[in-house]
mmCIF file with all atom_site columns, C-alpha atoms in Angstrom:
data_model
loop_
_atom_site.group_PDB
_atom_site.id
_atom_site.type_symbol
_atom_site.label_atom_id
_atom_site.label_alt_id
_atom_site.label_comp_id
_atom_site.label_asym_id
_atom_site.label_entity_id
_atom_site.label_seq_id
_atom_site.pdbx_PDB_ins_code
_atom_site.Cartn_x
_atom_site.Cartn_y
_atom_site.Cartn_z
_atom_site.occupancy
_atom_site.B_iso_or_equiv
_atom_site.pdbx_formal_charge
_atom_site.auth_seq_id
_atom_site.auth_comp_id
_atom_site.auth_asym_id
_atom_site.auth_atom_id
_atom_site.pdbx_PDB_model_num
ATOM 1   C CA . MET A 1 1   ? -0.005  0.004   0.001   1.00 0.00 ? 1   MET A CA 1
ATOM 2   C CA . ALA A 1 2   ? 1.095   3.516   -0.637  1.00 0.00 ? 2   ALA A CA 1
ATOM 3   C CA . ALA A 1 3   ? 2.699   5.600   2.066   1.00 0.00 ? 3   ALA A CA 1
ATOM 4   C CA . THR A 1 4   ? 0.430   8.501   1.067   1.00 0.00 ? 4   THR A CA 1
ATOM 5   C CA . GLU A 1 5   ? -2.252  9.767   3.400   1.00 0.00 ? 5   GLU A CA 1
ATOM 6   C CA . PHE A 1 6   ? -4.909  8.245   1.152   1.00 0.00 ? 6   PHE A CA 1
ATOM 7   C CA . GLY A 1 7   ? -3.016  4.941   0.977   1.00 0.00 ? 7   GLY A CA 1
ATOM 8   C CA . LYS A 1 8   ? -2.721  4.816   4.769   1.00 0.00 ? 8   LYS A CA 1
ATOM 9   C CA . ALA A 1 9   ? -6.450  5.497   5.069   1.00 0.00 ? 9   ALA A CA 1
ATOM 10  C CA . VAL A 1 10  ? -7.271  2.676   2.626   1.00 0.00 ? 10  VAL A CA 1
ATOM 11  C CA . GLU A 1 11  ? -5.013  0.343   4.570   1.00 0.00 ? 11  GLU A CA 1
ATOM 12  C CA . ALA A 1 12  ? -6.529  1.267   7.952   1.00 0.00 ? 12  ALA A CA 1
ATOM 13  C CA . ILE A 1 13  ? -10.139 1.009   6.787   1.00 0.00 ? 13  ILE A CA 1
ATOM 14  C CA . SER A 1 14  ? -9.459  -2.195  4.844   1.00 0.00 ? 14  SER A CA 1
ATOM 15  C CA . GLU A 1 15  ? -8.097  -3.732  8.040   1.00 0.00 ? 15  GLU A CA 1
ATOM 16  C CA . VAL A 1 16  ? -11.357 -2.885  9.826   1.00 0.00 ? 16  VAL A CA 1
ATOM 17  C CA . LEU A 1 17  ? -13.437 -4.640  7.165   1.00 0.00 ? 17  LEU A CA 1
ATOM 18  C CA . MET A 1 18  ? -11.081 -7.619  7.116   1.00 0.00 ? 18  MET A CA 1
ATOM 19  C CA . PHE A 1 19  ? -11.356 -7.840  10.926  1.00 0.00 ? 19  PHE A CA 1
ATOM 20  C CA . GLU A 1 20  ? -15.152 -7.640  10.811  1.00 0.00 ? 20  GLU A CA 1
ATOM 21  C CA . ASN A 1 21  ? -15.136 -10.416 8.199   1.00 0.00 ? 21  ASN A CA 1
ATOM 22  C CA . TRP A 1 22  ? -12.852 -12.495 10.422  1.00 0.00 ? 22  TRP A CA 1
ATOM 23  C CA . LEU A 1 23  ? -15.214 -11.994 13.383  1.00 0.00 ? 23  LEU A CA 1
ATOM 24  C CA . ARG A 1 24  ? -18.169 -13.177 11.318  1.00 0.00 ? 24  ARG A CA 1
ATOM 25  C CA . PHE A 1 25  ? -16.188 -16.125 9.948   1.00 0.00 ? 25  PHE A CA 1
ATOM 26  C CA . TYR A 1 26  ? -15.190 -17.573 13.326  1.00 0.00 ? 26  TYR A CA 1
ATOM 27  C CA . PHE A 1 27  ? -17.643 -16.203 15.866  1.00 0.00 ? 27  PHE A CA 1
ATOM 28  C CA . ILE A 1 28  ? -21.020 -16.440 14.138  1.00 0.00 ? 28  ILE A CA 1
ATOM 29  C CA . ALA A 1 29  ? -23.696 -18.375 15.997  1.00 0.00 ? 29  ALA A CA 1
ATOM 30  C CA . GLU A 1 30  ? -27.011 -19.390 14.496  1.00 0.00 ? 30  GLU A CA 1
ATOM 31  C CA . GLU A 1 31  ? -29.925 -19.187 16.885  1.00 0.00 ? 31  GLU A CA 1
ATOM 32  C CA . GLY A 1 32  ? -33.211 -20.065 15.270  1.00 0.00 ? 32  GLY A CA 1
ATOM 33  C CA . GLU A 1 33  ? -33.510 -17.939 12.161  1.00 0.00 ? 33  GLU A CA 1
ATOM 34  C CA . LYS A 1 34  ? -31.059 -15.308 13.406  1.00 0.00 ? 34  LYS A CA 1
ATOM 35  C CA . LEU A 1 35  ? -27.257 -14.954 13.388  1.00 0.00 ? 35  LEU A CA 1
ATOM 36  C CA . PHE A 1 36  ? -25.265 -13.511 16.279  1.00 0.00 ? 36  PHE A CA 1
ATOM 37  C CA . ILE A 1 37  ? -21.639 -12.706 16.943  1.00 0.00 ? 37  ILE A CA 1
ATOM 38  C CA . ARG A 1 38  ? -20.588 -14.615 20.060  1.00 0.00 ? 38  ARG A CA 1
ATOM 39  C CA . VAL A 1 39  ? -16.985 -13.984 21.076  1.00 0.00 ? 39  VAL A CA 1
ATOM 40  C CA . PRO A 1 40  ? -16.237 -15.986 24.238  1.00 0.00 ? 40  PRO A CA 1
ATOM 41  C CA . GLU A 1 41  ? -14.552 -14.225 27.153  1.00 0.00 ? 41  GLU A CA 1
ATOM 42  C CA . GLN A 1 42  ? -11.161 -15.822 26.440  1.00 0.00 ? 42  GLN A CA 1
ATOM 43  C CA . GLY A 1 43  ? -11.407 -14.739 22.807  1.00 0.00 ? 43  GLY A CA 1
ATOM 44  C CA . GLN A 1 44  ? -12.230 -11.195 23.884  1.00 0.00 ? 44  GLN A CA 1
ATOM 45  C CA . MET A 1 45  ? -9.178  -11.145 26.161  1.00 0.00 ? 45  MET A CA 1
ATOM 46  C CA . ARG A 1 46  ? -6.900  -12.314 23.343  1.00 0.00 ? 46  ARG A CA 1
ATOM 47  C CA . ILE A 1 47  ? -8.346  -9.818  20.869  1.00 0.00 ? 47  ILE A CA 1
ATOM 48  C CA . ARG A 1 48  ? -7.991  -6.983  23.384  1.00 0.00 ? 48  ARG A CA 1
ATOM 49  C CA . GLU A 1 49  ? -4.370  -8.072  23.924  1.00 0.00 ? 49  GLU A CA 1
ATOM 50  C CA . ASN A 1 50  ? -3.423  -8.605  20.258  1.00 0.00 ? 50  ASN A CA 1
ATOM 51  C CA . HIS A 1 51  ? -5.631  -6.006  18.539  1.00 0.00 ? 51  HIS A CA 1
ATOM 52  C CA . PRO A 1 52  ? -6.467  -3.286  21.058  1.00 0.00 ? 52  PRO A CA 1
ATOM 53  C CA . ALA A 1 53  ? -7.188  -0.762  18.300  1.00 0.00 ? 53  ALA A CA 1
ATOM 54  C CA . LEU A 1 54  ? -9.906  -3.034  16.885  1.00 0.00 ? 54  LEU A CA 1
ATOM 55  C CA . PHE A 1 55  ? -11.457 -4.158  20.165  1.00 0.00 ? 55  PHE A CA 1
ATOM 56  C CA . ALA A 1 56  ? -14.217 -1.517  20.157  1.00 0.00 ? 56  ALA A CA 1
ATOM 57  C CA . LEU A 1 57  ? -15.650 -3.267  17.084  1.00 0.00 ? 57  LEU A CA 1
ATOM 58  C CA . VAL A 1 58  ? -15.866 -6.524  19.060  1.00 0.00 ? 58  VAL A CA 1
ATOM 59  C CA . GLU A 1 59  ? -17.639 -4.672  21.864  1.00 0.00 ? 59  GLU A CA 1
ATOM 60  C CA . ASP A 1 60  ? -20.078 -3.158  19.383  1.00 0.00 ? 60  ASP A CA 1
ATOM 61  C CA . MET A 1 61  ? -20.908 -6.427  17.609  1.00 0.00 ? 61  MET A CA 1
ATOM 62  C CA . ASN A 1 62  ? -20.622 -9.077  20.330  1.00 0.00 ? 62  ASN A CA 1
ATOM 63  C CA . ASP A 1 63  ? -23.855 -10.741 21.446  1.00 0.00 ? 63  ASP A CA 1
ATOM 64  C CA . LYS A 1 64  ? -25.862 -8.807  18.869  1.00 0.00 ? 64  LYS A CA 1
ATOM 65  C CA . GLU A 1 65  ? -27.880 -10.058 15.931  1.00 0.00 ? 65  GLU A CA 1
ATOM 66  C CA . ILE A 1 66  ? -25.845 -9.745  12.741  1.00 0.00 ? 66  ILE A CA 1
ATOM 67  C CA . THR A 1 67  ? -27.341 -8.780  9.417   1.00 0.00 ? 67  THR A CA 1
ATOM 68  C CA . PRO A 1 68  ? -25.652 -7.112  6.451   1.00 0.00 ? 68  PRO A CA 1
ATOM 69  C CA . GLU A 1 69  ? -27.092 -3.815  7.714   1.00 0.00 ? 69  GLU A CA 1
ATOM 70  C CA . THR A 1 70  ? -25.894 -4.215  11.312  1.00 0.00 ? 70  THR A CA 1
ATOM 71  C CA . SER A 1 71  ? -22.431 -5.235  10.109  1.00 0.00 ? 71  SER A CA 1
ATOM 72  C CA . ARG A 1 72  ? -22.242 -2.235  7.793   1.00 0.00 ? 72  ARG A CA 1
ATOM 73  C CA . MET A 1 73  ? -23.440 0.095   10.569  1.00 0.00 ? 73  MET A CA 1
ATOM 74  C CA . ALA A 1 74  ? -20.913 -1.312  13.067  1.00 0.00 ? 74  ALA A CA 1
ATOM 75  C CA . VAL A 1 75  ? -18.049 -0.834  10.577  1.00 0.00 ? 75  VAL A CA 1
ATOM 76  C CA . CYS A 1 76  ? -19.124 2.683   9.638   1.00 0.00 ? 76  CYS A CA 1
ATOM 77  C CA . ASN A 1 77  ? -19.542 3.681   13.298  1.00 0.00 ? 77  ASN A CA 1
ATOM 78  C CA . PHE A 1 78  ? -16.141 2.220   14.134  1.00 0.00 ? 78  PHE A CA 1
ATOM 79  C CA . VAL A 1 79  ? -14.448 4.033   11.247  1.00 0.00 ? 79  VAL A CA 1
ATOM 80  C CA . SER A 1 80  ? -16.022 7.356   12.173  1.00 0.00 ? 80  SER A CA 1
ATOM 81  C CA . SER A 1 81  ? -15.356 7.032   15.929  1.00 0.00 ? 81  SER A CA 1
ATOM 82  C CA . GLU A 1 82  ? -12.025 5.179   16.056  1.00 0.00 ? 82  GLU A CA 1
ATOM 83  C CA . ILE A 1 83  ? -10.254 5.762   12.724  1.00 0.00 ? 83  ILE A CA 1
ATOM 84  C CA . GLU A 1 84  ? -11.220 9.180   11.426  1.00 0.00 ? 84  GLU A CA 1
ATOM 85  C CA . GLY A 1 85  ? -9.542  12.011  13.277  1.00 0.00 ? 85  GLY A CA 1
ATOM 86  C CA . SER A 1 86  ? -7.023  9.751   15.003  1.00 0.00 ? 86  SER A CA 1
ATOM 87  C CA . VAL A 1 87  ? -5.550  7.275   12.517  1.00 0.00 ? 87  VAL A CA 1
ATOM 88  C CA . VAL A 1 88  ? -6.550  9.240   9.410   1.00 0.00 ? 88  VAL A CA 1
ATOM 89  C CA . LYS A 1 89  ? -7.735  12.756  8.723   1.00 0.00 ? 89  LYS A CA 1
ATOM 90  C CA . ALA A 1 90  ? -11.378 13.458  9.616   1.00 0.00 ? 90  ALA A CA 1
ATOM 91  C CA . GLY A 1 91  ? -13.664 12.993  6.637   1.00 0.00 ? 91  GLY A CA 1
ATOM 92  C CA . MET A 1 92  ? -11.312 10.564  4.875   1.00 0.00 ? 92  MET A CA 1
ATOM 93  C CA . GLY A 1 93  ? -13.608 7.563   5.427   1.00 0.00 ? 93  GLY A CA 1
ATOM 94  C CA . GLY A 1 94  ? -16.188 8.561   2.844   1.00 0.00 ? 94  GLY A CA 1
ATOM 95  C CA . ARG A 1 95  ? -13.515 9.224   0.271   1.00 0.00 ? 95  ARG A CA 1
ATOM 96  C CA . VAL A 1 96  ? -11.963 5.808   0.948   1.00 0.00 ? 96  VAL A CA 1
ATOM 97  C CA . PHE A 1 97  ? -15.280 3.918   0.881   1.00 0.00 ? 97  PHE A CA 1
ATOM 98  C CA . ASP A 1 98  ? -16.152 5.539   -2.467  1.00 0.00 ? 98  ASP A CA 1
ATOM 99  C CA . SER A 1 99  ? -12.755 4.925   -4.058  1.00 0.00 ? 99  SER A CA 1
ATOM 100 C CA . GLN A 1 100 ? -11.899 2.285   -6.624  1.00 0.00 ? 100 GLN A CA 1
ATOM 101 C CA . THR A 1 101 ? -8.737  1.576   -4.676  1.00 0.00 ? 101 THR A CA 1
ATOM 102 C CA . PHE A 1 102 ? -10.708 0.478   -1.632  1.00 0.00 ? 102 PHE A CA 1
ATOM 103 C CA . GLN A 1 103 ? -13.292 -1.413  -3.687  1.00 0.00 ? 103 GLN A CA 1
ATOM 104 C CA . PHE A 1 104 ? -10.485 -3.224  -5.476  1.00 0.00 ? 104 PHE A CA 1
ATOM 105 C CA . GLU A 1 105 ? -8.816  -4.186  -2.166  1.00 0.00 ? 105 GLU A CA 1
ATOM 106 C CA . MET A 1 106 ? -12.104 -5.498  -0.785  1.00 0.00 ? 106 MET A CA 1
ATOM 107 C CA . HIS A 1 107 ? -12.717 -7.426  -4.015  1.00 0.00 ? 107 HIS A CA 1
ATOM 108 C CA . LEU A 1 108 ? -9.290  -9.058  -3.677  1.00 0.00 ? 108 LEU A CA 1
ATOM 109 C CA . PHE A 1 109 ? -9.893  -9.871  -0.013  1.00 0.00 ? 109 PHE A CA 1
ATOM 110 C CA . GLY A 1 110 ? -13.291 -11.381 -0.789  1.00 0.00 ? 110 GLY A CA 1
ATOM 111 C CA . THR A 1 111 ? -11.721 -13.475 -3.541  1.00 0.00 ? 111 THR A CA 1
ATOM 112 C CA . TRP A 1 112 ? -9.061  -14.676 -1.117  1.00 0.00 ? 112 TRP A CA 1
ATOM 113 C CA . VAL A 1 113 ? -11.600 -15.631 1.567   1.00 0.00 ? 113 VAL A CA 1
ATOM 114 C CA . GLN A 1 114 ? -13.789 -17.488 -0.944  1.00 0.00 ? 114 GLN A CA 1
ATOM 115 C CA . SER A 1 115 ? -10.899 -19.330 -2.562  1.00 0.00 ? 115 SER A CA 1
ATOM 116 C CA . HIS A 1 116 ? -9.401  -20.307 0.829   1.00 0.00 ? 116 HIS A CA 1
ATOM 117 C CA . GLU A 1 117 ? -12.617 -20.928 2.767   1.00 0.00 ? 117 GLU A CA 1
ATOM 118 C CA . GLU A 1 118 ? -11.951 -24.638 3.200   1.00 0.00 ? 118 GLU A CA 1
ATOM 119 C CA . GLN A 1 119 ? -8.444  -23.970 4.559   1.00 0.00 ? 119 GLN A CA 1
ATOM 120 C CA . LEU A 1 120 ? -9.668  -21.153 6.841   1.00 0.00 ? 120 LEU A CA 1
ATOM 121 C CA . ASP A 1 121 ? -12.475 -23.358 8.131   1.00 0.00 ? 121 ASP A CA 1
ATOM 122 C CA . LYS A 1 122 ? -10.243 -26.305 9.109   1.00 0.00 ? 122 LYS A CA 1
ATOM 123 C CA . GLY A 1 123 ? -9.369  -24.703 12.398  1.00 0.00 ? 123 GLY A CA 1
ATOM 124 C CA . PHE A 1 124 ? -9.320  -21.355 14.102  1.00 0.00 ? 124 PHE A CA 1
ATOM 125 C CA . LEU A 1 125 ? -6.733  -18.925 12.739  1.00 0.00 ? 125 LEU A CA 1
ATOM 126 C CA . ASP A 1 126 ? -6.070  -15.674 14.572  1.00 0.00 ? 126 ASP A CA 1
ATOM 127 C CA . PHE A 1 127 ? -6.502  -12.388 12.767  1.00 0.00 ? 127 PHE A CA 1
ATOM 128 C CA . ASN A 1 128 ? -2.752  -11.793 12.353  1.00 0.00 ? 128 ASN A CA 1
ATOM 129 C CA . THR A 1 129 ? -2.509  -15.160 10.591  1.00 0.00 ? 129 THR A CA 1
ATOM 130 C CA . TRP A 1 130 ? -5.347  -14.134 8.260   1.00 0.00 ? 130 TRP A CA 1
ATOM 131 C CA . LYS A 1 131 ? -3.589  -10.864 7.442   1.00 0.00 ? 131 LYS A CA 1
ATOM 132 C CA . ASN A 1 132 ? -0.283  -12.640 6.826   1.00 0.00 ? 132 ASN A CA 1
ATOM 133 C CA . LEU A 1 133 ? -1.832  -15.351 4.646   1.00 0.00 ? 133 LEU A CA 1
ATOM 134 C CA . TYR A 1 134 ? -3.682  -12.717 2.617   1.00 0.00 ? 134 TYR A CA 1
ATOM 135 C CA . ALA A 1 135 ? -0.526  -10.620 2.163   1.00 0.00 ? 135 ALA A CA 1
ATOM 136 C CA . GLU A 1 136 ? 1.437   -13.689 1.023   1.00 0.00 ? 136 GLU A CA 1
ATOM 137 C CA . TRP A 1 137 ? -1.349  -14.650 -1.395  1.00 0.00 ? 137 TRP A CA 1
ATOM 138 C CA . LYS A 1 138 ? -1.284  -11.150 -2.901  1.00 0.00 ? 138 LYS A CA 1
ATOM 139 C CA . LYS A 1 139 ? 2.491   -11.478 -3.484  1.00 0.00 ? 139 LYS A CA 1
ATOM 140 C CA . SER A 1 140 ? 2.154   -14.682 -5.509  1.00 0.00 ? 140 SER A CA 1
ATOM 141 C CA . ASP A 1 141 ? 3.003   -14.340 -9.205  1.00 0.00 ? 141 ASP A CA 1
ATOM 142 C CA . LYS A 1 142 ? -0.429  -15.552 -10.330 1.00 0.00 ? 142 LYS A CA 1
ATOM 143 C CA . VAL A 1 143 ? -2.257  -13.048 -8.132  1.00 0.00 ? 143 VAL A CA 1
ATOM 144 C CA . ARG A 1 144 ? 0.091   -10.167 -8.987  1.00 0.00 ? 144 ARG A CA 1
ATOM 145 C CA . GLU A 1 145 ? -0.508  -10.857 -12.681 1.00 0.00 ? 145 GLU A CA 1
ATOM 146 C CA . HIS A 1 146 ? -4.272  -10.918 -12.057 1.00 0.00 ? 146 HIS A CA 1
ATOM 147 C CA . ILE A 1 147 ? -4.050  -7.638  -10.105 1.00 0.00 ? 147 ILE A CA 1
ATOM 148 C CA . GLU A 1 148 ? -2.209  -5.948  -12.946 1.00 0.00 ? 148 GLU A CA 1
ATOM 149 C CA . GLN A 1 149 ? -4.777  -7.172  -15.485 1.00 0.00 ? 149 GLN A CA 1
ATOM 150 C CA . LEU A 1 150 ? -7.630  -5.887  -13.335 1.00 0.00 ? 150 LEU A CA 1
ATOM 151 C CA . ARG A 1 151 ? -5.915  -2.569  -12.748 1.00 0.00 ? 151 ARG A CA 1
ATOM 152 C CA . ASP A 1 152 ? -5.340  -2.112  -16.466 1.00 0.00 ? 152 ASP A CA 1
ATOM 153 C CA . ALA A 1 153 ? -8.981  -2.917  -17.214 1.00 0.00 ? 153 ALA A CA 1
ATOM 154 C CA . MET A 1 154 ? -10.237 -0.602  -14.457 1.00 0.00 ? 154 MET A CA 1
ATOM 155 C CA . THR A 1 155 ? -7.964  2.213   -15.586 1.00 0.00 ? 155 THR A CA 1
ATOM 156 C CA . ARG A 1 156 ? -9.203  1.941   -19.173 1.00 0.00 ? 156 ARG A CA 1
ATOM 157 C CA . SER A 1 157 ? -12.875 1.744   -18.249 1.00 0.00 ? 157 SER A CA 1
ATOM 158 C CA . SER A 1 158 ? -13.212 4.333   -15.522 1.00 0.00 ? 158 SER A CA 1
ATOM 159 C CA . GLN A 1 159 ? -13.064 7.984   -14.768 1.00 0.00 ? 159 GLN A CA 1
ATOM 160 C CA . PRO A 1 160 ? -10.157 9.206   -12.654 1.00 0.00 ? 160 PRO A CA 1
ATOM 161 C CA . ASP A 1 161 ? -10.085 8.138   -9.040  1.00 0.00 ? 161 ASP A CA 1
ATOM 162 C CA . SER A 1 162 ? -7.494  8.867   -6.429  1.00 0.00 ? 162 SER A CA 1
ATOM 163 C CA . GLY A 1 163 ? -5.645  6.138   -8.220  1.00 0.00 ? 163 GLY A CA 1
ATOM 164 C CA . LEU A 1 164 ? -5.011  2.520   -7.547  1.00 0.00 ? 164 LEU A CA 1
ATOM 165 C CA . GLU A 1 165 ? -2.021  3.308   -5.430  1.00 0.00 ? 165 GLU A CA 1
ATOM 166 C CA . GLN A 1 166 ? 0.544   0.702   -4.673  1.00 0.00 ? 166 GLN A CA 1
#
């Protein structure tokens, strides 16, 4: 990711969405027709220890019914209260969410999760392991080639964005 202010914002906000996805992947509980995030006390302690900057998201989502809307709301609230104004400049969140750069990163992450779901589901992997596995996957020749092809196609077919910064 770029060392620019925009690149740092994309990186920070992408991490939040990746973390929220990780929470839903490992801590989802089905109760009747509804889904809930249920992070056990020991899990909460480890997350607070290993990811203190992301823990407020756990507090916001834990023991609550999860729908696409509640997940989106929790992420947006977290970005506006914990990221904007401290990690990144205030107001940067909207710009990031609307950018092709961010959309592209989330597309890649979604592709990674889907293509590795069986591996990720074999046993619990902590969030740092997810981030490391994803970063390694993105470095592979096949994925880097795919990224370049997608970037070229997006560049040709779109109006200017803040750029797909690397």
